[in-house]
Coordinates of C-alpha atoms in Angstrom, one line a residue:
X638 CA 0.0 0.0 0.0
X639 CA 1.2 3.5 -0.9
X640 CA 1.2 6.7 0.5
X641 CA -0.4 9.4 -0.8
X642 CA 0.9 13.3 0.0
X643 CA -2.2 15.7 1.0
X644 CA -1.5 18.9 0.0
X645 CA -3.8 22.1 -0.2
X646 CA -4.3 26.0 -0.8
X647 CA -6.2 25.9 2.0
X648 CA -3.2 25.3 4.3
X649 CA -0.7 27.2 5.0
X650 CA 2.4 25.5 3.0
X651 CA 5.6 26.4 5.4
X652 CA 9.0 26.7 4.1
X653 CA 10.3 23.1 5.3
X654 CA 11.0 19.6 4.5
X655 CA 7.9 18.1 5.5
X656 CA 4.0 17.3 3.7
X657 CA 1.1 18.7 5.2
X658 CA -0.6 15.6 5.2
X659 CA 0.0 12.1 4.5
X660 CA -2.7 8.9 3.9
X661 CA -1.6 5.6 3.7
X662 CA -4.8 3.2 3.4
X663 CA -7.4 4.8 5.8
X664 CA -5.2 6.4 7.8
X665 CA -4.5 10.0 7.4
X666 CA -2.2 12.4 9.7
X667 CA -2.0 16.1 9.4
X668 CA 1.3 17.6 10.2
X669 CA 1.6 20.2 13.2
X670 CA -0.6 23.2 11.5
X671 CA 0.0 26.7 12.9
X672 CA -2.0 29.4 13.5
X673 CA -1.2 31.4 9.6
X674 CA -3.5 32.5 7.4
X675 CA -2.8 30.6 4.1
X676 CA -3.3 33.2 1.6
X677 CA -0.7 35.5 3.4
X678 CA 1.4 33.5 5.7
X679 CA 0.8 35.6 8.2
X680 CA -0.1 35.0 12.2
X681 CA -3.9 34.7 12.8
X682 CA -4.7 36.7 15.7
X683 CA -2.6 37.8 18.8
X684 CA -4.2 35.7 21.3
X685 CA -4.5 31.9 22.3
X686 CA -8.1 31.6 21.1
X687 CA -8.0 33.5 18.0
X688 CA -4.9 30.9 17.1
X689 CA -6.1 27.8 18.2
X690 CA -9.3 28.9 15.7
X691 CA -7.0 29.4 13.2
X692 CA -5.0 26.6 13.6
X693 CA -7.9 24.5 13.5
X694 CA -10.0 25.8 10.4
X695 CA -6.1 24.6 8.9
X696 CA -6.0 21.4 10.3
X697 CA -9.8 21.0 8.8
X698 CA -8.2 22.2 5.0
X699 CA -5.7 19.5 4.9
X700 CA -8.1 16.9 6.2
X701 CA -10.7 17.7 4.1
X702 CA -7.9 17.3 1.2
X703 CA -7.7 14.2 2.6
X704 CA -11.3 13.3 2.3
X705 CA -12.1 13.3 5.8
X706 CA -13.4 16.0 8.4
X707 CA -12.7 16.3 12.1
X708 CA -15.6 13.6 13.0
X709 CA -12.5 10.9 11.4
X710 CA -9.9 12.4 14.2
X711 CA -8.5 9.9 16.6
X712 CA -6.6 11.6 18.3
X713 CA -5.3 16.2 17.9
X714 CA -1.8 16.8 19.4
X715 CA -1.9 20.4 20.9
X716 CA 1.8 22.3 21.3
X717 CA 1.4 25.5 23.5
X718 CA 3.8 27.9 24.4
X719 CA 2.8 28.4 28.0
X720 CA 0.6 26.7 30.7
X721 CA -1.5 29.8 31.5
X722 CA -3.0 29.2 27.6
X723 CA -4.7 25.8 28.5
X724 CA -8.0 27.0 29.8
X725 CA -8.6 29.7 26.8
X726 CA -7.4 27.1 24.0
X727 CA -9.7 24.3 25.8
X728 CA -12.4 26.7 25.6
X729 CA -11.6 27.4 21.6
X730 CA -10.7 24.2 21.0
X731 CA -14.5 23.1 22.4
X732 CA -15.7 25.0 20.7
X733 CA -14.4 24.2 17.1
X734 CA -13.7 20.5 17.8
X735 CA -17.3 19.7 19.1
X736 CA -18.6 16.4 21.1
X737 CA -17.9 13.4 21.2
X738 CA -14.3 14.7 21.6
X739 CA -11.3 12.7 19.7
X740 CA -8.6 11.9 21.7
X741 CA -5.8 14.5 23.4
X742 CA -2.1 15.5 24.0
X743 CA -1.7 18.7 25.2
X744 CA 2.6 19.7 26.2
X745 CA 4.1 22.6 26.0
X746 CA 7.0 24.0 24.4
X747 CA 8.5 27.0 22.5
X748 CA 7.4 28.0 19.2
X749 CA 8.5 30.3 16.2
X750 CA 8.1 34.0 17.7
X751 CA 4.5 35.2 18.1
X752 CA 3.0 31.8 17.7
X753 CA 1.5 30.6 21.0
X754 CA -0.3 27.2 19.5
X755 CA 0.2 24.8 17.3
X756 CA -2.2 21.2 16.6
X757 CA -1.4 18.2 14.8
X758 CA -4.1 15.1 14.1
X759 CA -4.5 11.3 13.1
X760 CA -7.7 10.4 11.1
X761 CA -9.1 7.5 10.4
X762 CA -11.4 6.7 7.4
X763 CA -12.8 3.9 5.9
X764 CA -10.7 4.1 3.0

């Protein structure tokens, strides 16, 4: 079985070695989105919230590029820059994601300058 690269306008495409998604059978993984618009390239919003929306509308491009949506998600990887952020993504993140909630990793560490979140996600589809 092959892999196939996702790729979209939708997205952000950053200036790195890396896809931003891959599918290989029903499996699909988005890499680590961050909060840009992806017409411009430029930071979405100055706070957490405002990011984590933004972050998430471009993990949503590449999945749908995928042929899924977030209802496929196993599991979303959330990078923060600091602990103080967690209750004002969680409440963004609720708020885009929507119940029943995949499954979660949340750590924290530094990110390009003005960036305070970035997300990541596994899908799985039927095919």
């Amino acid at each position: 079985m092959s892999r196939t690269i996702i790729s979209t306008k939708d997205a952000p495409v950053l200036p790195a070695p890396l896809s931003q998604g891959v599918r290989k059978g029903g499996l699909v993984q988005v890499a680590g989105q961050l909060p840009l618009d992806p017409t411009t390239g430029n930071i979405v919003g100055s706070t957490v919230a405002e990011q984590t929306a933004q972050v998430l509308r471009n993990v949503t491009a590449v999945l749908e590029a995928a042929g899924a949506s977030l209802e496929d998600v196993l599991i979303l990887r959330v990078y923060l820059t600091d602990p103080a952020h967690l209750a004002e993504m969680n409440q963004a993140y609720a708020e885009a994601v929507g119940e029943p909630f995949p499954a979660r990793t949340t750590v924290y560490m530094p990110l390009p300058p003005g960036m305070l979140v970035e997300i990541d996600a596994l899908a799985a589809t039927d095919g």
